Amino acid sequence: MDIYLLFGPPGSGKGSLGKLLPKGSHLSIGSLLREQNIDCSNGKLVSDEYINSLVLKYLKQNSQKEFLVLDGYPRTESQAIFLKKYFQDRIKTFIHLSCSDEEVIDRVCFRETCNCGCSYHPRLKPSKRVGICDACGSMLKKRSDDTKEIIQERLSVYKKEKNKILRHFQDKYVDVSVERDFKESLKKIAQFILSGNENYIKDIRNFPIGRDQIKQFGRE
Ligand code: AMP
């Protein structure tokens, strides 16, 4: 199994990207936790021990799959080390979705979600009928952690761990911008994952990743 790691701030489009991939090829840890009624509504991370065992079990059970996109894992350095210990050879690409804080805050504060996994935003992806999911017709709702206060906490958790995680995946690292042309960018990233062809993300890729940047990963 080839493993793709999808890393980015809240609201950068990890879940929306997952919707563009074949069913069963995208695992969102946050969604899995919500399905299991694990409380993750305060923006703080669930324990590494719990998350690592969850991921290990899932990967072992699904080892026959051709590829899997892990969304929201690893989120700490200890998770990164754990993943590498067991699946180093399987990790194909570490995809970093780049987006500014302002854009992230706007996306998350106005986001509406459905239990079926779809999410909407009045500017980026409005639902056809207000408050109703296009895909399944259910009522849309706000995630309880999609508030201005909690998004600050989630962003600070993300920033605190980011560079410590990135330095473990320097050789697999691809940084792509999802700031503008959101839907189009996600489509290109999905095509890249499905084909392995980097040409799809040529114009949204922030590269080359310089020596200074690599050194920076090591420092923080
Ligand atoms: P997400 O749906 O990716 O925004 O994740 C929602 C929440 O689930 C996060 O704010 C965390 O509380 C928890 N969570 C998701 N992934 C992880 C992870 N890898 N490690 C610890 N907690 C996580």
mmCIF file of C-alpha atoms and ligand atoms in Angstrom:
data_model
loop_
_atom_site.group_PDB
_atom_site.id
_atom_site.type_symbol
_atom_site.label_atom_id
_atom_site.label_comp_id
_atom_site.label_asym_id
_atom_site.label_seq_id
_atom_site.Cartn_x
_atom_site.Cartn_y
_atom_site.Cartn_z
ATOM 1 C CA MET A 1 0.000 0.000 0.000
ATOM 2 C CA ASP A 2 1.208 3.488 -0.879
ATOM 3 C CA ILE A 3 0.529 6.042 1.836
ATOM 4 C CA TYR A 4 -0.022 9.737 1.077
ATOM 5 C CA LEU A 5 0.027 12.125 4.014
ATOM 6 C CA LEU A 6 -2.255 15.137 3.831
ATOM 7 C CA PHE A 7 -1.088 17.884 6.129
ATOM 8 C CA GLY A 8 -2.404 21.412 6.516
ATOM 9 C CA PRO A 9 -4.175 23.840 8.829
ATOM 10 C CA PRO A 10 -7.851 23.388 9.664
ATOM 11 C CA GLY A 11 -10.012 24.424 6.718
ATOM 12 C CA SER A 12 -7.236 24.004 4.167
ATOM 13 C CA GLY A 13 -9.363 21.487 2.250
ATOM 14 C CA LYS A 14 -8.168 18.076 3.442
ATOM 15 C CA GLY A 15 -11.714 16.731 3.800
ATOM 16 C CA SER A 16 -12.912 18.287 0.536
ATOM 17 C CA LEU A 17 -9.962 16.729 -1.241
ATOM 18 C CA GLY A 18 -10.879 13.369 0.244
ATOM 19 C CA LYS A 19 -14.294 13.688 -1.397
ATOM 20 C CA LEU A 20 -12.571 13.777 -4.816
ATOM 21 C CA LEU A 21 -10.785 10.484 -4.205
ATOM 22 C CA PRO A 22 -12.169 6.954 -4.661
ATOM 23 C CA LYS A 23 -14.285 5.743 -1.741
ATOM 24 C CA GLY A 24 -12.235 4.065 0.964
ATOM 25 C CA SER A 25 -8.950 5.633 -0.106
ATOM 26 C CA HIS A 26 -9.141 8.590 2.304
ATOM 27 C CA LEU A 27 -8.998 8.301 6.078
ATOM 28 C CA SER A 28 -9.792 11.403 8.129
ATOM 29 C CA ILE A 29 -8.721 10.886 11.728
ATOM 30 C CA GLY A 30 -10.964 13.734 12.906
ATOM 31 C CA SER A 31 -14.024 12.133 11.255
ATOM 32 C CA LEU A 32 -13.115 8.755 12.716
ATOM 33 C CA LEU A 33 -12.934 10.300 16.210
ATOM 34 C CA ARG A 34 -16.283 12.053 15.762
ATOM 35 C CA GLU A 35 -17.864 8.773 14.584
ATOM 36 C CA GLN A 36 -16.550 7.115 17.741
ATOM 37 C CA ASN A 37 -17.971 9.978 19.844
ATOM 38 C CA ILE A 38 -14.507 10.839 21.141
ATOM 39 C CA ASP A 39 -14.635 14.400 22.403
ATOM 40 C CA CYS A 40 -12.333 16.496 20.238
ATOM 41 C CA SER A 41 -14.360 19.685 20.309
ATOM 42 C CA ASN A 42 -11.957 21.896 22.284
ATOM 43 C CA GLY A 43 -9.278 22.070 19.596
ATOM 44 C CA LYS A 44 -6.721 20.150 21.642
ATOM 45 C CA LEU A 45 -5.211 16.930 20.379
ATOM 46 C CA VAL A 46 -6.335 13.483 21.482
ATOM 47 C CA SER A 47 -3.513 11.416 23.045
ATOM 48 C CA ASP A 48 -0.791 10.106 20.750
ATOM 49 C CA GLU A 49 -1.146 6.655 22.248
ATOM 50 C CA TYR A 50 -4.801 6.387 21.300
ATOM 51 C CA ILE A 51 -4.356 7.870 17.820
ATOM 52 C CA ASN A 52 -1.317 5.743 17.007
ATOM 53 C CA SER A 53 -3.057 2.514 17.933
ATOM 54 C CA LEU A 54 -6.133 3.564 15.916
ATOM 55 C CA VAL A 55 -4.030 4.256 12.823
ATOM 56 C CA LEU A 56 -1.906 1.127 13.195
ATOM 57 C CA LYS A 57 -5.024 -1.035 13.453
ATOM 58 C CA TYR A 58 -6.611 0.644 10.429
ATOM 59 C CA LEU A 59 -3.491 0.344 8.285
ATOM 60 C CA LYS A 60 -3.017 -3.305 9.152
ATOM 61 C CA GLN A 61 -6.660 -4.096 8.412
ATOM 62 C CA ASN A 62 -6.528 -2.265 5.077
ATOM 63 C CA SER A 63 -3.087 -3.303 3.913
ATOM 64 C CA GLN A 64 -4.508 -4.797 0.697
ATOM 65 C CA LYS A 65 -5.555 -1.365 -0.563
ATOM 66 C CA GLU A 66 -3.537 0.063 -3.418
ATOM 67 C CA PHE A 67 -3.148 3.429 -1.712
ATOM 68 C CA LEU A 68 -4.453 5.377 1.247
ATOM 69 C CA VAL A 69 -4.524 9.104 1.930
ATOM 70 C CA LEU A 70 -4.135 9.866 5.629
ATOM 71 C CA ASP A 71 -5.812 13.161 6.517
ATOM 72 C CA GLY A 72 -4.856 14.637 9.862
ATOM 73 C CA TYR A 73 -2.086 12.189 10.713
ATOM 74 C CA PRO A 74 0.601 12.645 11.844
ATOM 75 C CA ARG A 75 -0.227 15.733 13.866
ATOM 76 C CA THR A 76 2.606 15.527 16.375
ATOM 77 C CA GLU A 77 6.267 14.608 16.112
ATOM 78 C CA SER A 78 5.678 11.507 18.172
ATOM 79 C CA GLN A 79 3.011 10.369 15.676
ATOM 80 C CA ALA A 80 5.434 11.063 12.822
ATOM 81 C CA ILE A 81 8.104 8.890 14.454
ATOM 82 C CA PHE A 82 5.572 6.144 15.128
ATOM 83 C CA LEU A 83 4.333 6.141 11.530
ATOM 84 C CA LYS A 84 7.865 6.032 10.153
ATOM 85 C CA LYS A 85 8.780 3.178 12.458
ATOM 86 C CA TYR A 86 6.085 0.937 10.973
ATOM 87 C CA PHE A 87 5.454 2.299 7.495
ATOM 88 C CA GLN A 88 8.545 4.221 6.388
ATOM 89 C CA ASP A 89 8.792 2.344 3.088
ATOM 90 C CA ARG A 90 5.127 2.825 2.275
ATOM 91 C CA ILE A 91 5.071 6.613 2.555
ATOM 92 C CA LYS A 92 4.917 8.003 -0.933
ATOM 93 C CA THR A 93 4.384 11.769 -0.542
ATOM 94 C CA PHE A 94 3.864 14.245 2.262
ATOM 95 C CA ILE A 95 1.478 16.862 0.840
ATOM 96 C CA HIS A 96 1.426 20.164 2.658
ATOM 97 C CA LEU A 97 -1.617 22.318 1.881
ATOM 98 C CA SER A 98 -0.590 25.953 2.380
ATOM 99 C CA CYS A 99 -3.109 28.598 3.333
ATOM 100 C CA SER A 100 -2.962 31.901 5.220
ATOM 101 C CA ASP A 101 -4.396 32.286 8.735
ATOM 102 C CA GLU A 102 -6.972 34.844 7.544
ATOM 103 C CA GLU A 103 -8.288 32.484 4.879
ATOM 104 C CA VAL A 104 -8.358 29.546 7.302
ATOM 105 C CA ILE A 105 -10.333 31.533 9.879
ATOM 106 C CA ASP A 106 -12.866 32.679 7.288
ATOM 107 C CA ARG A 107 -13.307 29.178 5.877
ATOM 108 C CA VAL A 108 -13.778 27.531 9.235
ATOM 109 C CA CYS A 109 -16.044 30.185 10.768
ATOM 110 C CA PHE A 110 -18.470 30.044 7.845
ATOM 111 C CA ARG A 111 -18.229 26.314 7.214
ATOM 112 C CA GLU A 112 -21.331 24.132 7.371
ATOM 113 C CA THR A 113 -21.016 20.363 7.438
ATOM 114 C CA CYS A 114 -23.173 17.299 6.924
ATOM 115 C CA ASN A 115 -22.989 13.920 8.632
ATOM 116 C CA CYS A 116 -22.311 12.342 5.242
ATOM 117 C CA GLY A 117 -18.938 14.126 5.169
ATOM 118 C CA CYS A 118 -19.747 16.968 2.755
ATOM 119 C CA SER A 119 -18.958 20.512 3.747
ATOM 120 C CA TYR A 120 -20.013 23.867 2.352
ATOM 121 C CA HIS A 121 -18.999 27.511 2.486
ATOM 122 C CA PRO A 122 -21.056 30.477 1.199
ATOM 123 C CA ARG A 123 -18.184 31.807 -0.945
ATOM 124 C CA LEU A 124 -16.173 28.720 -1.856
ATOM 125 C CA LYS A 125 -18.812 26.040 -2.117
ATOM 126 C CA PRO A 126 -22.376 27.156 -1.426
ATOM 127 C CA SER A 127 -25.028 24.463 -1.087
ATOM 128 C CA LYS A 128 -27.791 24.664 -3.709
ATOM 129 C CA ARG A 129 -30.482 25.018 -1.033
ATOM 130 C CA VAL A 130 -29.625 27.009 2.084
ATOM 131 C CA GLY A 131 -28.802 24.731 5.021
ATOM 132 C CA ILE A 132 -29.389 21.494 3.057
ATOM 133 C CA CYS A 133 -26.735 19.051 1.835
ATOM 134 C CA ASP A 134 -26.636 18.732 -1.976
ATOM 135 C CA ALA A 135 -25.511 15.117 -1.759
ATOM 136 C CA CYS A 136 -27.967 13.571 0.726
ATOM 137 C CA GLY A 137 -30.593 16.234 1.527
ATOM 138 C CA SER A 138 -29.843 16.289 5.276
ATOM 139 C CA MET A 139 -29.758 19.480 7.336
ATOM 140 C CA LEU A 140 -26.343 21.097 7.508
ATOM 141 C CA LYS A 141 -24.832 22.003 10.861
ATOM 142 C CA LYS A 142 -21.855 23.816 12.359
ATOM 143 C CA ARG A 143 -19.066 21.740 13.846
ATOM 144 C CA SER A 144 -18.798 22.658 17.516
ATOM 145 C CA ASP A 145 -15.059 23.340 17.136
ATOM 146 C CA ASP A 146 -15.556 25.669 14.148
ATOM 147 C CA THR A 147 -15.699 28.835 16.259
ATOM 148 C CA LYS A 148 -13.414 31.850 16.217
ATOM 149 C CA GLU A 149 -11.965 31.003 19.651
ATOM 150 C CA ILE A 150 -11.376 27.298 19.040
ATOM 151 C CA ILE A 151 -9.924 27.864 15.585
ATOM 152 C CA GLN A 152 -7.200 29.971 17.225
ATOM 153 C CA GLU A 153 -6.381 27.047 19.492
ATOM 154 C CA ARG A 154 -6.364 24.600 16.550
ATOM 155 C CA LEU A 155 -4.136 26.898 14.533
ATOM 156 C CA SER A 156 -1.691 27.294 17.378
ATOM 157 C CA VAL A 157 -1.533 23.502 17.901
ATOM 158 C CA TYR A 158 -0.893 23.128 14.158
ATOM 159 C CA LYS A 159 1.883 25.739 14.124
ATOM 160 C CA LYS A 160 3.543 24.387 17.241
ATOM 161 C CA GLU A 161 3.970 20.928 15.708
ATOM 162 C CA LYS A 162 4.336 21.799 12.020
ATOM 163 C CA ASN A 163 8.088 22.143 11.562
ATOM 164 C CA LYS A 164 8.875 19.319 13.948
ATOM 165 C CA ILE A 165 6.765 17.048 11.740
ATOM 166 C CA LEU A 166 7.973 18.373 8.374
ATOM 167 C CA ARG A 167 11.602 17.631 9.075
ATOM 168 C CA HIS A 168 10.768 13.914 9.216
ATOM 169 C CA PHE A 169 9.467 13.974 5.667
ATOM 170 C CA GLN A 170 11.852 16.322 3.853
ATOM 171 C CA ASP A 171 12.524 13.818 1.101
ATOM 172 C CA LYS A 172 8.804 13.257 0.420
ATOM 173 C CA TYR A 173 7.664 16.816 0.897
ATOM 174 C CA VAL A 174 5.469 18.709 -1.567
ATOM 175 C CA ASP A 175 4.112 22.126 -0.649
ATOM 176 C CA VAL A 176 1.029 23.227 -2.604
ATOM 177 C CA SER A 177 -1.019 26.369 -2.311
ATOM 178 C CA VAL A 178 -4.763 26.095 -1.722
ATOM 179 C CA GLU A 179 -5.236 29.777 -1.022
ATOM 180 C CA ARG A 180 -6.742 30.751 -4.375
ATOM 181 C CA ASP A 181 -8.875 28.826 -6.894
ATOM 182 C CA PHE A 182 -9.718 26.454 -4.092
ATOM 183 C CA LYS A 183 -11.757 23.888 -6.023
ATOM 184 C CA GLU A 184 -9.394 23.856 -8.983
ATOM 185 C CA SER A 185 -6.364 23.401 -6.700
ATOM 186 C CA LEU A 186 -7.971 20.462 -4.932
ATOM 187 C CA LYS A 187 -8.798 18.829 -8.259
ATOM 188 C CA LYS A 188 -5.186 19.145 -9.351
ATOM 189 C CA ILE A 189 -3.919 17.628 -6.106
ATOM 190 C CA ALA A 190 -6.379 14.728 -6.480
ATOM 191 C CA GLN A 191 -5.139 14.155 -10.044
ATOM 192 C CA PHE A 192 -1.580 14.192 -8.756
ATOM 193 C CA ILE A 193 -2.392 11.580 -6.110
ATOM 194 C CA LEU A 194 -4.229 9.387 -8.586
ATOM 195 C CA SER A 195 -1.580 9.551 -11.285
ATOM 196 C CA GLY A 196 1.654 10.267 -9.396
ATOM 197 C CA ASN A 197 2.322 12.903 -12.059
ATOM 198 C CA GLU A 198 3.683 16.128 -10.531
ATOM 199 C CA ASN A 199 2.797 18.077 -13.676
ATOM 200 C CA TYR A 200 -0.746 18.366 -12.348
ATOM 201 C CA ILE A 201 0.429 20.546 -9.478
ATOM 202 C CA LYS A 202 3.151 22.389 -11.352
ATOM 203 C CA ASP A 203 1.489 25.789 -11.159
ATOM 204 C CA ILE A 204 0.331 25.579 -7.538
ATOM 205 C CA ARG A 205 3.443 23.957 -6.150
ATOM 206 C CA ASN A 206 5.689 26.149 -4.012
ATOM 207 C CA PHE A 207 9.117 24.991 -5.040
ATOM 208 C CA PRO A 208 11.933 24.312 -4.992
ATOM 209 C CA ILE A 209 12.149 23.760 -1.296
ATOM 210 C CA GLY A 210 15.390 25.537 -0.449
ATOM 211 C CA ARG A 211 18.195 24.540 1.828
ATOM 212 C CA ASP A 212 17.280 27.337 4.218
ATOM 213 C CA GLN A 213 13.797 25.983 4.587
ATOM 214 C CA ILE A 214 15.096 22.480 5.263
ATOM 215 C CA LYS A 215 17.472 23.839 7.871
ATOM 216 C CA GLN A 216 14.563 25.697 9.413
ATOM 217 C CA PHE A 217 12.637 22.429 9.804
ATOM 218 C CA GLY A 218 15.530 21.084 11.790
ATOM 219 C CA ARG A 219 15.806 24.102 14.028
ATOM 220 C CA GLU A 220 12.255 24.415 15.362
HETATM 221 P P1 AMP B 1 -10.093 17.575 12.032
HETATM 222 O O1 AMP B 1 -11.412 16.982 11.675
HETATM 223 O O2 AMP B 1 -8.960 17.033 11.226
HETATM 224 O O3 AMP B 1 -10.138 19.089 12.042
HETATM 225 O O4 AMP B 1 -9.792 17.131 13.538
HETATM 226 C C1 AMP B 1 -10.677 17.493 14.585
HETATM 227 C C2 AMP B 1 -10.067 17.213 15.937
HETATM 228 O O5 AMP B 1 -9.795 15.816 16.059
HETATM 229 C C3 AMP B 1 -8.738 17.893 16.212
HETATM 230 O O6 AMP B 1 -8.893 19.243 16.646
HETATM 231 C C4 AMP B 1 -8.183 16.991 17.309
HETATM 232 O O7 AMP B 1 -8.834 17.253 18.554
HETATM 233 C C5 AMP B 1 -8.624 15.603 16.852
HETATM 234 N N1 AMP B 1 -7.598 14.969 16.001
HETATM 235 C C6 AMP B 1 -7.646 14.763 14.656
HETATM 236 N N2 AMP B 1 -6.525 14.173 14.209
HETATM 237 C C7 AMP B 1 -5.728 14.001 15.310
HETATM 238 C C8 AMP B 1 -4.432 13.457 15.522
HETATM 239 N N3 AMP B 1 -3.694 12.959 14.514
HETATM 240 N N4 AMP B 1 -3.939 13.470 16.785
HETATM 241 C C9 AMP B 1 -4.649 13.939 17.823
HETATM 242 N N5 AMP B 1 -5.867 14.476 17.695
HETATM 243 C C10 AMP B 1 -6.421 14.510 16.458
#
